[in-house]
């Protein structure tokens, strides 16, 4: 892909004896919303973490925007550069429990991006307003619902203005009645043209939001394409079998 903002090439990640990613290639264009699906344990979370270099692949390369990293010869400088291009939204929110909603969103702006407090606060309030959390700025994580915690996590990721947002099953820890609200917010954010990679099992949401669905199994990308093609006419038997399972 000529105009890709993210280019992953031949990504390998092994934990001990367990080869999880066995040569993953993936290109993502600016503004694309890519959903990543596949059986449990297939390496979806690992792949997201590799894009952010929270996990270090033993082999392969990562390019995001103008930054490039050869994973086998990773320098500190390349790592710092690649990392600042993406932010993760975690399954279990990962908020600081001893910080308020506002402080959680300000944290990275002040410590990583070295913004002064006033500027950080302005950005944080702006992003928290987008996710409808403007009335809870001074609440602590223990005082708000899971949905509100995840919306704070999304605001925190947006506030850093990364080139790509990586969301790892953002609604899987939520009570069913809170899922819809968080999915709606992700849908709204997607409309603003931000590039996103989302691991999700929410088929309806994936169909609705994705420009592309990527199906992973056995350490590789098995199949990818537009959601209607993947969901209605999967080419690979493994994709079909997986979809059967999650639909029933
Ligand atoms: N830090 C780690 N140390 C050792 N093994 C790990 C580590 N992280 C992941 N693994 C292993 O890598 C494999 C892939 O895990 P991963 O969490 O990426 O899968 P997944 O596709 O996200 O699964 P799920 O759908 O259940 O979230 C699993 O076998 C897991 O046990
Ligand atoms: Mg996972």
PDB file of C-alpha atoms and ligand atoms in Angstrom:
ATOM      1  CA  UNK A   1       0.000   0.000   0.000  1.00  0.00           C
ATOM      2  CA  UNK A   2       1.582   3.247  -1.152  1.00  0.00           C
ATOM      3  CA  UNK A   3      -0.272   5.568   1.187  1.00  0.00           C
ATOM      4  CA  UNK A   4      -0.151   3.468   4.367  1.00  0.00           C
ATOM      5  CA  UNK A   5       0.346   5.299   7.663  1.00  0.00           C
ATOM      6  CA  UNK A   6       1.191   2.018   9.426  1.00  0.00           C
ATOM      7  CA  UNK A   7       3.336  -0.663   7.805  1.00  0.00           C
ATOM      8  CA  UNK A   8       4.097  -3.843   9.699  1.00  0.00           C
ATOM      9  CA  UNK A   9       6.425  -6.285   8.002  1.00  0.00           C
ATOM     10  CA  UNK A  10       7.227  -9.834   8.995  1.00  0.00           C
ATOM     11  CA  UNK A  11       6.448  -9.318  12.695  1.00  0.00           C
ATOM     12  CA  UNK A  12       7.571 -12.271  14.835  1.00  0.00           C
ATOM     13  CA  UNK A  13       6.867 -12.542  18.544  1.00  0.00           C
ATOM     14  CA  UNK A  14       7.670 -15.571  20.666  1.00  0.00           C
ATOM     15  CA  UNK A  15       7.115 -16.075  24.401  1.00  0.00           C
ATOM     16  CA  UNK A  16       9.526 -18.803  25.508  1.00  0.00           C
ATOM     17  CA  UNK A  17       8.646 -21.775  23.281  1.00  0.00           C
ATOM     18  CA  UNK A  18       5.370 -20.257  22.219  1.00  0.00           C
ATOM     19  CA  UNK A  19       5.627 -18.670  18.760  1.00  0.00           C
ATOM     20  CA  UNK A  20       2.627 -16.350  18.753  1.00  0.00           C
ATOM     21  CA  UNK A  21       3.187 -14.093  15.743  1.00  0.00           C
ATOM     22  CA  UNK A  22       4.921 -15.887  12.895  1.00  0.00           C
ATOM     23  CA  UNK A  23       5.402 -13.203  10.299  1.00  0.00           C
ATOM     24  CA  UNK A  24       2.570 -10.691  10.262  1.00  0.00           C
ATOM     25  CA  UNK A  25       2.351  -8.077   7.489  1.00  0.00           C
ATOM     26  CA  UNK A  26      -0.249  -5.355   7.804  1.00  0.00           C
ATOM     27  CA  UNK A  27      -0.737  -1.979   6.124  1.00  0.00           C
ATOM     28  CA  UNK A  28      -3.199   0.591   7.396  1.00  0.00           C
ATOM     29  CA  UNK A  29      -4.190   3.804   5.612  1.00  0.00           C
ATOM     30  CA  UNK A  30      -4.822   7.097   7.344  1.00  0.00           C
ATOM     31  CA  UNK A  31      -8.410   7.249   8.578  1.00  0.00           C
ATOM     32  CA  UNK A  32      -9.007   3.519   8.277  1.00  0.00           C
ATOM     33  CA  UNK A  33     -10.813   1.666  11.046  1.00  0.00           C
ATOM     34  CA  UNK A  34      -9.431  -1.852  11.107  1.00  0.00           C
ATOM     35  CA  UNK A  35     -11.019  -4.486  13.318  1.00  0.00           C
ATOM     36  CA  UNK A  36      -8.932  -7.432  14.338  1.00  0.00           C
ATOM     37  CA  UNK A  37     -10.703 -10.729  15.009  1.00  0.00           C
ATOM     38  CA  UNK A  38      -9.670 -14.269  15.711  1.00  0.00           C
ATOM     39  CA  UNK A  39      -9.785 -17.081  18.259  1.00  0.00           C
ATOM     40  CA  UNK A  40      -8.663 -16.522  21.846  1.00  0.00           C
ATOM     41  CA  UNK A  41      -4.909 -16.818  22.270  1.00  0.00           C
ATOM     42  CA  UNK A  42      -4.212 -16.128  18.626  1.00  0.00           C
ATOM     43  CA  UNK A  43      -2.119 -13.036  19.313  1.00  0.00           C
ATOM     44  CA  UNK A  44      -4.477 -10.087  18.750  1.00  0.00           C
ATOM     45  CA  UNK A  45      -3.491  -8.308  21.954  1.00  0.00           C
ATOM     46  CA  UNK A  46       0.144  -9.173  21.312  1.00  0.00           C
ATOM     47  CA  UNK A  47      -0.015  -7.618  17.842  1.00  0.00           C
ATOM     48  CA  UNK A  48      -1.525  -4.384  19.210  1.00  0.00           C
ATOM     49  CA  UNK A  49       1.137  -4.270  21.916  1.00  0.00           C
ATOM     50  CA  UNK A  50       3.833  -4.798  19.279  1.00  0.00           C
ATOM     51  CA  UNK A  51       2.574  -1.794  17.264  1.00  0.00           C
ATOM     52  CA  UNK A  52       3.107   0.311  20.387  1.00  0.00           C
ATOM     53  CA  UNK A  53       6.316  -1.575  21.287  1.00  0.00           C
ATOM     54  CA  UNK A  54       4.885  -2.557  24.655  1.00  0.00           C
ATOM     55  CA  UNK A  55       6.063  -5.945  23.371  1.00  0.00           C
ATOM     56  CA  UNK A  56       9.220  -6.106  21.375  1.00  0.00           C
ATOM     57  CA  UNK A  57       9.085  -8.338  18.292  1.00  0.00           C
ATOM     58  CA  UNK A  58      12.267 -10.377  17.727  1.00  0.00           C
ATOM     59  CA  UNK A  59      12.056  -9.805  13.994  1.00  0.00           C
ATOM     60  CA  UNK A  60      10.322  -7.544  11.548  1.00  0.00           C
ATOM     61  CA  UNK A  61       9.830  -3.840  11.105  1.00  0.00           C
ATOM     62  CA  UNK A  62       7.314  -1.209  12.094  1.00  0.00           C
ATOM     63  CA  UNK A  63       6.755   2.016  10.252  1.00  0.00           C
ATOM     64  CA  UNK A  64       4.297   4.607  11.519  1.00  0.00           C
ATOM     65  CA  UNK A  65       4.130   7.905   9.705  1.00  0.00           C
ATOM     66  CA  UNK A  66       7.715   8.919   9.056  1.00  0.00           C
ATOM     67  CA  UNK A  67       9.216   6.763  11.807  1.00  0.00           C
ATOM     68  CA  UNK A  68      10.777   3.368  11.196  1.00  0.00           C
ATOM     69  CA  UNK A  69      12.017   0.662  13.538  1.00  0.00           C
ATOM     70  CA  UNK A  70      13.864  -2.511  12.673  1.00  0.00           C
ATOM     71  CA  UNK A  71      12.762  -4.671  15.593  1.00  0.00           C
ATOM     72  CA  UNK A  72      15.847  -6.926  15.579  1.00  0.00           C
ATOM     73  CA  UNK A  73      18.075  -3.876  15.984  1.00  0.00           C
ATOM     74  CA  UNK A  74      15.877  -1.604  17.985  1.00  0.00           C
ATOM     75  CA  UNK A  75      17.526   1.571  19.243  1.00  0.00           C
ATOM     76  CA  UNK A  76      16.180   3.522  22.191  1.00  0.00           C
ATOM     77  CA  UNK A  77      15.594   6.470  19.895  1.00  0.00           C
ATOM     78  CA  UNK A  78      13.560   4.476  17.350  1.00  0.00           C
ATOM     79  CA  UNK A  79      11.552   2.942  20.176  1.00  0.00           C
ATOM     80  CA  UNK A  80      10.661   6.324  21.682  1.00  0.00           C
ATOM     81  CA  UNK A  81       9.717   7.682  18.250  1.00  0.00           C
ATOM     82  CA  UNK A  82       7.522   4.735  17.284  1.00  0.00           C
ATOM     83  CA  UNK A  83       5.834   4.716  20.691  1.00  0.00           C
ATOM     84  CA  UNK A  84       4.651   8.285  20.576  1.00  0.00           C
ATOM     85  CA  UNK A  85       2.736   7.587  17.343  1.00  0.00           C
ATOM     86  CA  UNK A  86       0.120   5.324  18.896  1.00  0.00           C
ATOM     87  CA  UNK A  87      -1.819   4.981  22.141  1.00  0.00           C
ATOM     88  CA  UNK A  88      -3.596   1.988  23.619  1.00  0.00           C
ATOM     89  CA  UNK A  89      -7.070   1.767  25.089  1.00  0.00           C
ATOM     90  CA  UNK A  90      -6.989  -1.215  27.420  1.00  0.00           C
ATOM     91  CA  UNK A  91      -9.575  -3.883  28.097  1.00  0.00           C
ATOM     92  CA  UNK A  92      -9.543  -3.123  31.836  1.00  0.00           C
ATOM     93  CA  UNK A  93      -9.114   0.658  31.452  1.00  0.00           C
ATOM     94  CA  UNK A  94      -5.754   0.894  33.298  1.00  0.00           C
ATOM     95  CA  UNK A  95      -6.569   4.182  35.013  1.00  0.00           C
ATOM     96  CA  UNK A  96      -4.537   5.466  37.952  1.00  0.00           C
ATOM     97  CA  UNK A  97      -6.768   4.755  40.953  1.00  0.00           C
ATOM     98  CA  UNK A  98      -5.347   7.591  43.043  1.00  0.00           C
ATOM     99  CA  UNK A  99      -5.914  10.204  40.347  1.00  0.00           C
ATOM    100  CA  UNK A 100      -9.134  11.906  39.299  1.00  0.00           C
ATOM    101  CA  UNK A 101     -10.639  11.570  35.838  1.00  0.00           C
ATOM    102  CA  UNK A 102      -9.113  14.915  34.840  1.00  0.00           C
ATOM    103  CA  UNK A 103      -5.698  14.033  36.306  1.00  0.00           C
ATOM    104  CA  UNK A 104      -5.701  10.684  34.501  1.00  0.00           C
ATOM    105  CA  UNK A 105      -6.112  12.412  31.145  1.00  0.00           C
ATOM    106  CA  UNK A 106      -3.613  15.183  32.015  1.00  0.00           C
ATOM    107  CA  UNK A 107      -0.917  12.732  33.148  1.00  0.00           C
ATOM    108  CA  UNK A 108       0.589  11.787  29.774  1.00  0.00           C
ATOM    109  CA  UNK A 109       0.293  15.321  28.462  1.00  0.00           C
ATOM    110  CA  UNK A 110       2.388  16.635  31.346  1.00  0.00           C
ATOM    111  CA  UNK A 111       4.880  13.802  31.873  1.00  0.00           C
ATOM    112  CA  UNK A 112       5.376  12.548  28.312  1.00  0.00           C
ATOM    113  CA  UNK A 113       4.513  15.526  26.156  1.00  0.00           C
ATOM    114  CA  UNK A 114       5.867  18.117  28.650  1.00  0.00           C
ATOM    115  CA  UNK A 115       2.892  20.420  28.317  1.00  0.00           C
ATOM    116  CA  UNK A 116       2.339  22.950  31.095  1.00  0.00           C
ATOM    117  CA  UNK A 117      -0.553  22.285  33.479  1.00  0.00           C
ATOM    118  CA  UNK A 118      -2.906  24.889  32.015  1.00  0.00           C
ATOM    119  CA  UNK A 119      -2.496  23.646  28.500  1.00  0.00           C
ATOM    120  CA  UNK A 120      -2.792  19.997  29.593  1.00  0.00           C
ATOM    121  CA  UNK A 121      -5.965  20.824  31.480  1.00  0.00           C
ATOM    122  CA  UNK A 122      -7.487  22.598  28.506  1.00  0.00           C
ATOM    123  CA  UNK A 123      -6.838  19.625  26.209  1.00  0.00           C
ATOM    124  CA  UNK A 124      -8.005  17.117  28.842  1.00  0.00           C
ATOM    125  CA  UNK A 125     -11.299  18.934  29.430  1.00  0.00           C
ATOM    126  CA  UNK A 126     -11.855  19.179  25.685  1.00  0.00           C
ATOM    127  CA  UNK A 127     -11.342  15.437  25.173  1.00  0.00           C
ATOM    128  CA  UNK A 128     -13.370  14.486  28.239  1.00  0.00           C
ATOM    129  CA  UNK A 129     -16.220  16.605  26.911  1.00  0.00           C
ATOM    130  CA  UNK A 130     -16.124  14.667  23.629  1.00  0.00           C
ATOM    131  CA  UNK A 131     -16.737  11.441  25.545  1.00  0.00           C
ATOM    132  CA  UNK A 132     -19.402  13.071  27.700  1.00  0.00           C
ATOM    133  CA  UNK A 133     -17.395  13.005  30.941  1.00  0.00           C
ATOM    134  CA  UNK A 134     -17.358  16.766  31.574  1.00  0.00           C
ATOM    135  CA  UNK A 135     -19.448  16.397  34.734  1.00  0.00           C
ATOM    136  CA  UNK A 136     -17.112  13.850  36.329  1.00  0.00           C
ATOM    137  CA  UNK A 137     -13.750  15.629  36.091  1.00  0.00           C
ATOM    138  CA  UNK A 138     -13.027  15.411  39.821  1.00  0.00           C
ATOM    139  CA  UNK A 139     -14.295  11.871  40.375  1.00  0.00           C
ATOM    140  CA  UNK A 140     -11.915   9.000  41.145  1.00  0.00           C
ATOM    141  CA  UNK A 141     -12.109   5.764  39.117  1.00  0.00           C
ATOM    142  CA  UNK A 142     -13.733   3.919  42.041  1.00  0.00           C
ATOM    143  CA  UNK A 143     -16.562   6.466  42.011  1.00  0.00           C
ATOM    144  CA  UNK A 144     -17.592   5.958  38.376  1.00  0.00           C
ATOM    145  CA  UNK A 145     -19.002   3.098  36.300  1.00  0.00           C
ATOM    146  CA  UNK A 146     -16.994   0.813  34.029  1.00  0.00           C
ATOM    147  CA  UNK A 147     -18.412   2.601  31.007  1.00  0.00           C
ATOM    148  CA  UNK A 148     -17.329   5.944  32.433  1.00  0.00           C
ATOM    149  CA  UNK A 149     -13.884   4.551  33.225  1.00  0.00           C
ATOM    150  CA  UNK A 150     -13.510   3.318  29.659  1.00  0.00           C
ATOM    151  CA  UNK A 151     -14.675   6.651  28.259  1.00  0.00           C
ATOM    152  CA  UNK A 152     -11.962   8.268  30.387  1.00  0.00           C
ATOM    153  CA  UNK A 153      -9.459   5.781  28.935  1.00  0.00           C
ATOM    154  CA  UNK A 154     -10.557   6.771  25.431  1.00  0.00           C
ATOM    155  CA  UNK A 155     -10.232  10.492  26.245  1.00  0.00           C
ATOM    156  CA  UNK A 156      -6.759   9.827  27.613  1.00  0.00           C
ATOM    157  CA  UNK A 157      -5.751   8.122  24.365  1.00  0.00           C
ATOM    158  CA  UNK A 158      -7.258  10.904  22.215  1.00  0.00           C
ATOM    159  CA  UNK A 159      -5.651  13.685  24.262  1.00  0.00           C
ATOM    160  CA  UNK A 160      -2.191  12.577  23.202  1.00  0.00           C
ATOM    161  CA  UNK A 161      -3.243  13.139  19.561  1.00  0.00           C
ATOM    162  CA  UNK A 162      -1.524  10.020  18.272  1.00  0.00           C
ATOM    163  CA  UNK A 163      -1.526   9.013  14.615  1.00  0.00           C
ATOM    164  CA  UNK A 164      -3.187   5.718  15.516  1.00  0.00           C
ATOM    165  CA  UNK A 165      -5.389   4.574  18.401  1.00  0.00           C
ATOM    166  CA  UNK A 166      -5.228   0.906  19.384  1.00  0.00           C
ATOM    167  CA  UNK A 167      -8.267  -0.454  21.235  1.00  0.00           C
ATOM    168  CA  UNK A 168      -8.082  -3.901  22.810  1.00  0.00           C
ATOM    169  CA  UNK A 169     -11.600  -5.282  23.357  1.00  0.00           C
ATOM    170  CA  UNK A 170     -12.698  -1.930  24.773  1.00  0.00           C
ATOM    171  CA  UNK A 171     -16.110  -3.161  25.914  1.00  0.00           C
ATOM    172  CA  UNK A 172     -15.424  -6.728  27.020  1.00  0.00           C
ATOM    173  CA  UNK A 173     -15.132  -5.904  30.731  1.00  0.00           C
ATOM    174  CA  UNK A 174     -18.360  -3.913  30.787  1.00  0.00           C
ATOM    175  CA  UNK A 175     -21.800  -4.860  32.019  1.00  0.00           C
ATOM    176  CA  UNK A 176     -24.016  -5.441  28.967  1.00  0.00           C
ATOM    177  CA  UNK A 177     -26.081  -2.295  29.523  1.00  0.00           C
ATOM    178  CA  UNK A 178     -22.956  -0.117  29.355  1.00  0.00           C
ATOM    179  CA  UNK A 179     -21.543  -1.564  26.133  1.00  0.00           C
ATOM    180  CA  UNK A 180     -23.741   0.422  23.746  1.00  0.00           C
ATOM    181  CA  UNK A 181     -22.714   3.827  25.102  1.00  0.00           C
ATOM    182  CA  UNK A 182     -19.000   3.108  24.735  1.00  0.00           C
ATOM    183  CA  UNK A 183     -19.438   1.653  21.232  1.00  0.00           C
ATOM    184  CA  UNK A 184     -21.389   4.766  20.216  1.00  0.00           C
ATOM    185  CA  UNK A 185     -18.543   6.973  21.364  1.00  0.00           C
ATOM    186  CA  UNK A 186     -15.986   4.917  19.469  1.00  0.00           C
ATOM    187  CA  UNK A 187     -18.187   5.183  16.389  1.00  0.00           C
ATOM    188  CA  UNK A 188     -18.316   8.969  16.732  1.00  0.00           C
ATOM    189  CA  UNK A 189     -14.555   9.175  17.093  1.00  0.00           C
ATOM    190  CA  UNK A 190     -14.087   6.984  14.034  1.00  0.00           C
ATOM    191  CA  UNK A 191     -16.148   9.471  12.055  1.00  0.00           C
ATOM    192  CA  UNK A 192     -13.636  12.215  12.826  1.00  0.00           C
ATOM    193  CA  UNK A 193     -11.107  10.407  10.643  1.00  0.00           C
ATOM    194  CA  UNK A 194      -8.764   9.077  13.330  1.00  0.00           C
ATOM    195  CA  UNK A 195      -6.974   5.890  12.337  1.00  0.00           C
ATOM    196  CA  UNK A 196      -7.962   3.013  14.609  1.00  0.00           C
ATOM    197  CA  UNK A 197      -7.188  -0.624  15.142  1.00  0.00           C
ATOM    198  CA  UNK A 198      -9.811  -2.349  17.299  1.00  0.00           C
ATOM    199  CA  UNK A 199      -9.799  -5.872  18.648  1.00  0.00           C
ATOM    200  CA  UNK A 200     -13.431  -6.800  19.142  1.00  0.00           C
ATOM    201  CA  UNK A 201     -15.832  -9.698  19.199  1.00  0.00           C
ATOM    202  CA  UNK A 202     -18.791  -7.391  18.652  1.00  0.00           C
ATOM    203  CA  UNK A 203     -19.715  -8.470  15.141  1.00  0.00           C
ATOM    204  CA  UNK A 204     -22.482  -5.958  14.591  1.00  0.00           C
ATOM    205  CA  UNK A 205     -20.225  -3.151  15.689  1.00  0.00           C
ATOM    206  CA  UNK A 206     -17.356  -4.418  13.534  1.00  0.00           C
ATOM    207  CA  UNK A 207     -19.615  -4.633  10.511  1.00  0.00           C
ATOM    208  CA  UNK A 208     -20.895  -1.165  11.170  1.00  0.00           C
ATOM    209  CA  UNK A 209     -17.668   0.639  11.924  1.00  0.00           C
ATOM    210  CA  UNK A 210     -14.823  -1.079  10.065  1.00  0.00           C
ATOM    211  CA  UNK A 211     -13.362  -0.171   6.763  1.00  0.00           C
ATOM    212  CA  UNK A 212     -11.582  -3.510   6.962  1.00  0.00           C
ATOM    213  CA  UNK A 213     -11.763  -6.677   9.024  1.00  0.00           C
ATOM    214  CA  UNK A 214      -8.570  -8.620   9.602  1.00  0.00           C
ATOM    215  CA  UNK A 215      -8.901 -12.236  10.680  1.00  0.00           C
ATOM    216  CA  UNK A 216      -5.937 -13.785  12.501  1.00  0.00           C
ATOM    217  CA  UNK A 217      -5.292 -17.409  13.325  1.00  0.00           C
ATOM    218  CA  UNK A 218      -2.266 -19.582  14.039  1.00  0.00           C
ATOM    219  CA  UNK A 219       0.201 -16.685  14.127  1.00  0.00           C
ATOM    220  CA  UNK A 220      -0.745 -15.215  10.752  1.00  0.00           C
ATOM    221  CA  UNK A 221      -3.289 -12.991   9.114  1.00  0.00           C
ATOM    222  CA  UNK A 222      -5.487 -15.561   7.403  1.00  0.00           C
ATOM    223  CA  UNK A 223      -7.834 -13.250   5.567  1.00  0.00           C
ATOM    224  CA  UNK A 224      -8.786  -9.595   5.358  1.00  0.00           C
ATOM    225  CA  UNK A 225     -11.333  -7.530   3.504  1.00  0.00           C
ATOM    226  CA  UNK A 226     -14.396  -5.339   3.736  1.00  0.00           C
ATOM    227  CA  UNK A 227     -16.712  -6.380   6.572  1.00  0.00           C
ATOM    228  CA  UNK A 228     -19.521  -7.557   4.306  1.00  0.00           C
ATOM    229  CA  UNK A 229     -17.156  -9.748   2.348  1.00  0.00           C
ATOM    230  CA  UNK A 230     -15.556 -11.278   5.450  1.00  0.00           C
ATOM    231  CA  UNK A 231     -18.811 -11.798   7.341  1.00  0.00           C
ATOM    232  CA  UNK A 232     -21.022 -12.897   4.450  1.00  0.00           C
ATOM    233  CA  UNK A 233     -18.570 -14.588   2.094  1.00  0.00           C
ATOM    234  CA  UNK A 234     -15.395 -15.591   3.934  1.00  0.00           C
ATOM    235  CA  UNK A 235     -12.907 -17.149   1.522  1.00  0.00           C
ATOM    236  CA  UNK A 236     -10.987 -19.183   4.065  1.00  0.00           C
ATOM    237  CA  UNK A 237     -12.485 -22.118   5.866  1.00  0.00           C
ATOM    238  CA  UNK A 238     -10.911 -21.052   9.165  1.00  0.00           C
ATOM    239  CA  UNK A 239     -12.610 -17.656   8.984  1.00  0.00           C
ATOM    240  CA  UNK A 240     -15.967 -19.282   8.338  1.00  0.00           C
ATOM    241  CA  UNK A 241     -15.553 -21.696  11.227  1.00  0.00           C
ATOM    242  CA  UNK A 242     -14.640 -18.874  13.621  1.00  0.00           C
ATOM    243  CA  UNK A 243     -17.601 -16.746  12.539  1.00  0.00           C
ATOM    244  CA  UNK A 244     -19.988 -19.683  12.947  1.00  0.00           C
ATOM    245  CA  UNK A 245     -18.757 -20.077  16.501  1.00  0.00           C
ATOM    246  CA  UNK A 246     -19.106 -16.488  17.596  1.00  0.00           C
ATOM    247  CA  UNK A 247     -22.531 -16.116  15.968  1.00  0.00           C
ATOM    248  CA  UNK A 248     -23.985 -19.007  17.940  1.00  0.00           C
TER     249      UNK A 248
HETATM  250  N1  LIG B   1       3.592 -11.597  28.546  1.00  0.00           N
HETATM  251  C1  LIG B   1       3.392 -12.835  28.112  1.00  0.00           C
HETATM  252  N2  LIG B   1       4.187 -13.845  28.527  1.00  0.00           N
HETATM  253  C2  LIG B   1       4.019 -15.103  28.076  1.00  0.00           C
HETATM  254  N3  LIG B   1       3.081 -15.470  27.199  1.00  0.00           N
HETATM  255  C3  LIG B   1       2.256 -14.517  26.740  1.00  0.00           C
HETATM  256  C4  LIG B   1       2.355 -13.157  27.176  1.00  0.00           C
HETATM  257  N4  LIG B   1       1.406 -12.440  26.552  1.00  0.00           N
HETATM  258  C5  LIG B   1       0.740 -13.304  25.767  1.00  0.00           C
HETATM  259  N5  LIG B   1       1.228 -14.544  25.879  1.00  0.00           N
HETATM  260  C6  LIG B   1       0.758 -15.728  25.142  1.00  0.00           C
HETATM  261  O1  LIG B   1       0.645 -15.374  23.769  1.00  0.00           O
HETATM  262  C7  LIG B   1      -0.504 -15.971  23.189  1.00  0.00           C
HETATM  263  C8  LIG B   1      -1.353 -14.894  22.551  1.00  0.00           C
HETATM  264  O2  LIG B   1      -1.913 -14.083  23.565  1.00  0.00           O
HETATM  265  P1  LIG B   1      -2.797 -12.815  23.248  1.00  0.00           P
HETATM  266  O3  LIG B   1      -3.167 -12.230  24.545  1.00  0.00           O
HETATM  267  O4  LIG B   1      -2.096 -11.939  22.285  1.00  0.00           O
HETATM  268  O5  LIG B   1      -4.044 -13.470  22.523  1.00  0.00           O
HETATM  269  P2  LIG B   1      -5.431 -12.838  22.089  1.00  0.00           P
HETATM  270  O6  LIG B   1      -5.643 -13.165  20.662  1.00  0.00           O
HETATM  271  O7  LIG B   1      -5.448 -11.384  22.459  1.00  0.00           O
HETATM  272  O8  LIG B   1      -6.493 -13.650  22.958  1.00  0.00           O
HETATM  273  P3  LIG B   1      -7.873 -13.186  23.653  1.00  0.00           P
HETATM  274  O9  LIG B   1      -8.908 -13.175  22.561  1.00  0.00           O
HETATM  275  O10 LIG B   1      -8.144 -14.261  24.644  1.00  0.00           O
HETATM  276  O11 LIG B   1      -7.649 -11.843  24.270  1.00  0.00           O
HETATM  277  C9  LIG B   1      -1.177 -16.765  24.288  1.00  0.00           C
HETATM  278  O12 LIG B   1      -0.779 -18.105  24.157  1.00  0.00           O
HETATM  279  C10 LIG B   1      -0.631 -16.157  25.559  1.00  0.00           C
HETATM  280  O13 LIG B   1      -0.581 -17.098  26.573  1.00  0.00           O
HETATM  281 MG1  LIG B   2      -6.564 -10.270  23.792  1.00  0.00          MG
END
